[in-house]
């Protein structure tokens, strides 16, 4: 079962979110920047911090961003909402091919997904494919109500960042 969840039709660089079967989510978007620049925004902590948190989620910030983006490397993202309590997301990079592909685990819970992001050259632009496979239908349903729902906004923020850094 494939189900298109959302897309911003009529927008030049639209984001498409599609559910595939019971456990997969695929998000695509074309960026007006070459894969090397888009990859940098996904792999350099200073750039990643500038676009990852949706602005519509008021009061939440990415207070710590540790990323060792290489095959076998690890990451840890720590979010805060103004108080002393933080929430951490972490995992390891299973495969990294610079400017082409990043695959990582989401290890903070038993229902974590495996995420693959690919950067495909489209004549100086980049077709980004964000693909997640969840361990269960329930885990995908939970993500669709939470973190996955923010992906279109996050990718719009990435697009704005790429414009500002010469993408």
XYZ file of N, CA and C in Angstrom, residues 11-125:
345
model
N 4.542 24.384 -5.884
C 5.766 24.987 -5.379
C 6.934 24.368 -6.139
N 7.863 25.199 -6.583
C 8.958 24.736 -7.422
C 9.729 23.577 -6.796
N 10.114 23.702 -5.540
C 10.889 22.666 -4.870
C 10.025 21.956 -3.839
N 8.963 21.347 -4.278
C 8.007 20.785 -3.335
C 8.565 19.573 -2.600
N 8.047 19.362 -1.417
C 8.371 18.198 -0.607
C 7.214 17.224 -0.716
N 7.522 15.973 -0.996
C 6.508 14.937 -1.079
C 6.752 13.923 0.025
N 5.713 13.605 0.783
C 5.783 12.619 1.854
C 4.869 11.470 1.465
N 5.438 10.267 1.428
C 4.674 9.098 0.987
C 4.904 7.928 1.926
N 3.820 7.308 2.310
C 3.885 6.080 3.097
C 3.909 4.915 2.119
N 4.847 4.003 2.332
C 4.924 2.807 1.483
C 4.760 1.580 2.372
N 3.658 0.915 2.207
C 3.397 -0.271 3.022
C 3.163 0.090 4.475
N 3.375 -0.891 5.341
C 3.093 -0.716 6.763
C 4.242 -0.122 7.559
N 5.468 -0.121 6.976
C 6.616 0.257 7.800
C 7.556 1.273 7.162
N 7.226 1.800 5.978
C 8.163 2.679 5.277
C 7.589 4.066 5.030
N 8.485 5.041 5.118
C 8.162 6.430 4.826
C 9.220 6.961 3.868
N 8.777 7.630 2.803
C 9.699 8.207 1.829
C 9.340 9.680 1.641
N 10.340 10.530 1.809
C 10.168 11.965 1.637
C 11.154 12.399 0.558
N 10.676 13.158 -0.433
C 11.554 13.623 -1.511
C 11.410 15.128 -1.679
N 12.497 15.714 -2.153
C 12.492 17.148 -2.455
C 13.683 17.446 -3.361
N 13.507 18.389 -4.262
C 14.610 18.850 -5.113
C 15.090 20.185 -4.555
N 16.415 20.281 -4.392
C 17.041 21.511 -3.914
C 17.842 22.140 -5.045
N 17.834 23.451 -5.105
C 18.569 24.184 -6.124
C 20.013 24.396 -5.661
N 20.686 23.273 -5.420
C 22.077 23.276 -4.955
C 22.676 21.925 -5.329
N 23.965 21.875 -5.586
C 24.590 20.599 -5.928
C 24.657 19.661 -4.717
N 24.743 18.346 -4.964
C 24.790 17.383 -3.863
C 25.868 17.663 -2.822
N 27.014 18.182 -3.223
C 28.086 18.433 -2.249
C 27.662 19.448 -1.192
N 26.892 20.457 -1.587
C 26.437 21.488 -0.649
C 25.329 20.930 0.251
N 24.384 20.186 -0.339
C 23.291 19.609 0.446
C 23.852 18.599 1.450
N 24.803 17.786 1.006
C 25.452 16.821 1.892
C 26.126 17.532 3.075
N 26.805 18.642 2.808
C 27.456 19.405 3.893
C 26.444 19.806 4.959
N 25.261 20.222 4.531
C 24.231 20.660 5.478
C 23.713 19.505 6.335
N 23.840 18.276 5.846
C 23.435 17.084 6.597
C 24.578 16.519 7.432
N 25.812 16.894 7.147
C 26.949 16.219 7.780
C 27.831 17.118 8.642
N 27.645 18.417 8.586
C 28.431 19.322 9.418
C 27.539 19.847 10.548
N 27.903 19.554 11.801
C 27.038 19.921 12.931
C 26.623 21.388 12.950
N 27.532 22.303 12.654
C 27.192 23.724 12.681
C 26.104 24.089 11.693
N 26.114 23.482 10.519
C 25.063 23.726 9.525
C 23.785 22.980 9.899
N 23.916 21.729 10.305
C 22.762 20.906 10.661
C 21.923 21.584 11.743
N 22.583 22.142 12.743
C 21.890 22.821 13.845
C 21.061 24.004 13.370
N 21.434 24.588 12.254
C 20.752 25.797 11.774
C 19.409 25.493 11.105
N 19.150 24.238 10.728
C 17.901 23.968 10.015
C 17.076 22.811 10.578
N 17.603 21.981 11.422
C 16.921 20.737 11.780
C 15.673 20.944 12.639
N 15.679 21.864 13.578
C 14.525 22.052 14.467
C 13.476 22.919 13.780
N 12.247 22.410 13.624
C 11.192 23.216 12.993
C 10.912 24.486 13.795
N 10.873 25.616 13.106
C 10.620 26.894 13.776
C 9.222 26.962 14.391
N 8.288 26.172 13.854
C 6.921 26.194 14.375
C 6.818 25.560 15.764
N 7.839 24.810 16.168
C 7.854 24.204 17.501
C 8.520 25.209 18.434
N 7.722 26.088 18.995
C 8.284 27.196 19.777
C 8.940 26.693 21.062
N 10.054 27.340 21.377
C 10.748 27.052 22.614
C 11.696 25.869 22.579
N 11.681 25.078 21.505
C 12.558 23.911 21.415
C 13.802 24.289 20.620
N 14.952 23.875 21.126
C 16.199 24.130 20.405
C 17.086 22.897 20.463
N 17.996 22.842 19.528
C 18.981 21.769 19.477
C 20.174 22.274 20.283
N 20.247 21.877 21.561
C 21.248 22.431 22.468
C 22.614 21.765 22.313
N 22.630 20.562 21.762
C 23.892 19.865 21.548
C 23.774 19.023 20.280
N 24.810 19.078 19.458
C 24.787 18.360 18.176
C 26.177 17.767 17.955
N 26.302 16.479 18.237
C 27.553 15.764 18.020
C 27.349 14.808 16.852
N 28.157 14.969 15.810
C 28.001 14.145 14.611
C 29.384 13.735 14.088
N 29.638 12.441 14.066
C 30.854 11.882 13.488
C 30.412 11.131 12.241
N 30.167 11.896 11.170
C 29.526 11.364 9.970
C 30.538 10.599 9.120
N 30.654 9.334 9.441
C 31.490 8.377 8.705
C 30.939 6.995 9.026
N 31.167 6.033 8.160
C 30.712 4.676 8.422
C 31.296 4.214 9.761
N 30.427 3.814 10.680
C 30.844 3.400 12.010
C 30.842 4.522 13.028
N 30.681 5.770 12.576
C 30.636 6.909 13.487
C 29.310 6.962 14.225
N 29.210 7.868 15.179
C 28.006 7.993 15.998
C 27.508 9.437 15.981
N 26.249 9.606 16.369
C 25.693 10.947 16.524
C 24.873 11.002 17.803
N 24.720 12.201 18.315
C 23.854 12.457 19.471
C 23.305 13.874 19.329
N 21.996 13.980 19.288
C 21.313 15.264 19.207
C 20.530 15.442 20.499
N 20.739 16.563 21.164
C 20.058 16.817 22.419
C 19.202 18.070 22.279
N 17.907 17.903 22.549
C 16.939 18.985 22.403
C 16.508 19.475 23.771
N 16.306 20.769 23.880
C 15.832 21.365 25.118
C 14.687 22.313 24.846
N 13.889 22.546 25.888
C 12.747 23.448 25.759
C 12.805 24.558 26.794
N 14.017 25.041 27.064
C 14.166 26.164 27.971
C 14.465 25.786 29.403
N 14.060 24.607 29.856
C 14.342 24.186 31.227
C 15.604 23.345 31.277
N 15.757 22.628 32.356
C 16.948 21.787 32.504
C 16.756 20.416 31.874
N 15.523 20.031 31.604
C 15.260 18.730 30.989
C 15.576 18.775 29.500
N 16.257 17.742 29.036
C 16.545 17.619 27.607
C 16.128 16.231 27.142
N 16.001 16.092 25.829
C 15.676 14.805 25.220
C 16.754 14.509 24.190
N 17.338 13.315 24.271
C 18.432 12.951 23.375
C 17.980 11.936 22.332
N 18.482 12.114 21.127
C 18.309 11.163 20.030
C 19.714 10.796 19.584
N 19.947 9.517 19.370
C 21.307 9.078 19.067
C 21.291 7.783 18.259
N 22.431 7.478 17.691
C 22.568 6.257 16.919
C 23.927 6.208 16.261
N 24.029 5.323 15.274
C 25.307 5.171 14.576
C 25.091 5.227 13.068
N 26.153 5.624 12.393
C 26.133 5.690 10.937
C 26.542 4.325 10.389
N 25.640 3.702 9.648
C 25.901 2.380 9.072
C 26.666 2.470 7.769
N 26.383 3.540 7.008
C 27.054 3.722 5.712
C 27.081 5.209 5.391
N 28.258 5.686 5.009
C 28.396 7.077 4.591
C 29.225 7.095 3.313
N 28.640 7.622 2.248
C 29.339 7.862 0.990
C 29.212 9.363 0.741
N 30.284 10.124 0.980
C 30.188 11.583 0.870
C 29.523 12.031 -0.435
N 28.625 13.002 -0.287
C 27.887 13.627 -1.393
C 26.876 12.700 -2.063
N 26.719 11.461 -1.551
C 25.797 10.508 -2.176
C 24.782 9.900 -1.216
N 25.227 9.489 0.000
C 24.351 8.660 0.826
C 24.804 8.688 2.292
N 23.812 8.753 3.196
C 24.046 8.592 4.626
C 22.969 7.644 5.152
N 23.395 6.603 5.870
C 22.463 5.649 6.475
C 22.763 5.609 7.969
N 21.709 5.753 8.801
C 21.935 5.730 10.248
C 20.812 5.024 10.983
N 21.142 4.637 12.227
C 20.157 4.028 13.114
C 19.601 5.112 14.031
N 18.434 4.845 14.554
C 17.804 5.702 15.557
C 17.652 4.822 16.801
N 18.602 4.918 17.729
C 18.739 3.947 18.807
C 18.115 4.348 20.134
N 17.407 5.482 20.185
C 16.918 5.949 21.483
C 15.763 5.119 22.042
N 15.173 4.255 21.257
C 14.087 3.405 21.744
C 14.017 2.118 20.940
N 13.205 1.197 21.410
C 13.072 -0.093 20.722
C 12.414 0.044 19.358
N 11.671 1.102 19.166
C 10.930 1.277 17.915
C 11.651 2.208 16.943
N 12.967 2.298 17.041
C 13.741 3.186 16.177
C 13.804 2.706 14.738
N 13.855 3.656 13.833
C 13.901 3.375 12.399
C 15.350 3.335 11.916
N 15.521 2.805 10.719
C 16.767 2.943 9.969
C 16.482 4.006 8.912
N 17.310 5.036 8.883
C 17.102 6.157 7.970
C 18.191 6.172 6.913
N 17.780 6.369 5.667
C 18.701 6.516 4.541
C 18.374 7.816 3.829
N 19.392 8.653 3.643
C 19.227 9.881 2.870
C 20.184 9.791 1.690
N 19.648 9.998 0.485
C 20.491 10.003 -0.711
C 20.427 11.377 -1.359
N 21.531 11.723 -2.015
C 21.699 13.021 -2.668
C 22.018 12.730 -4.128
N 21.046 12.916 -5.012
C 21.206 12.567 -6.427
C 21.334 13.825 -7.279
N 22.432 13.899 -8.034
C 22.679 15.062 -8.896
C 21.640 15.110 -10.010
N 21.024 16.265 -10.158
C 20.032 16.515 -11.208
C 20.463 17.763 -11.979
N 21.635 17.691 -12.607
C 22.126 18.824 -13.392
C 22.406 20.054 -12.550
N 23.125 19.883 -11.448
C 23.449 21.002 -10.569
C 22.462 21.184 -9.430
N 21.324 20.531 -9.510
C 20.361 20.507 -8.413
C 20.501 19.150 -7.715
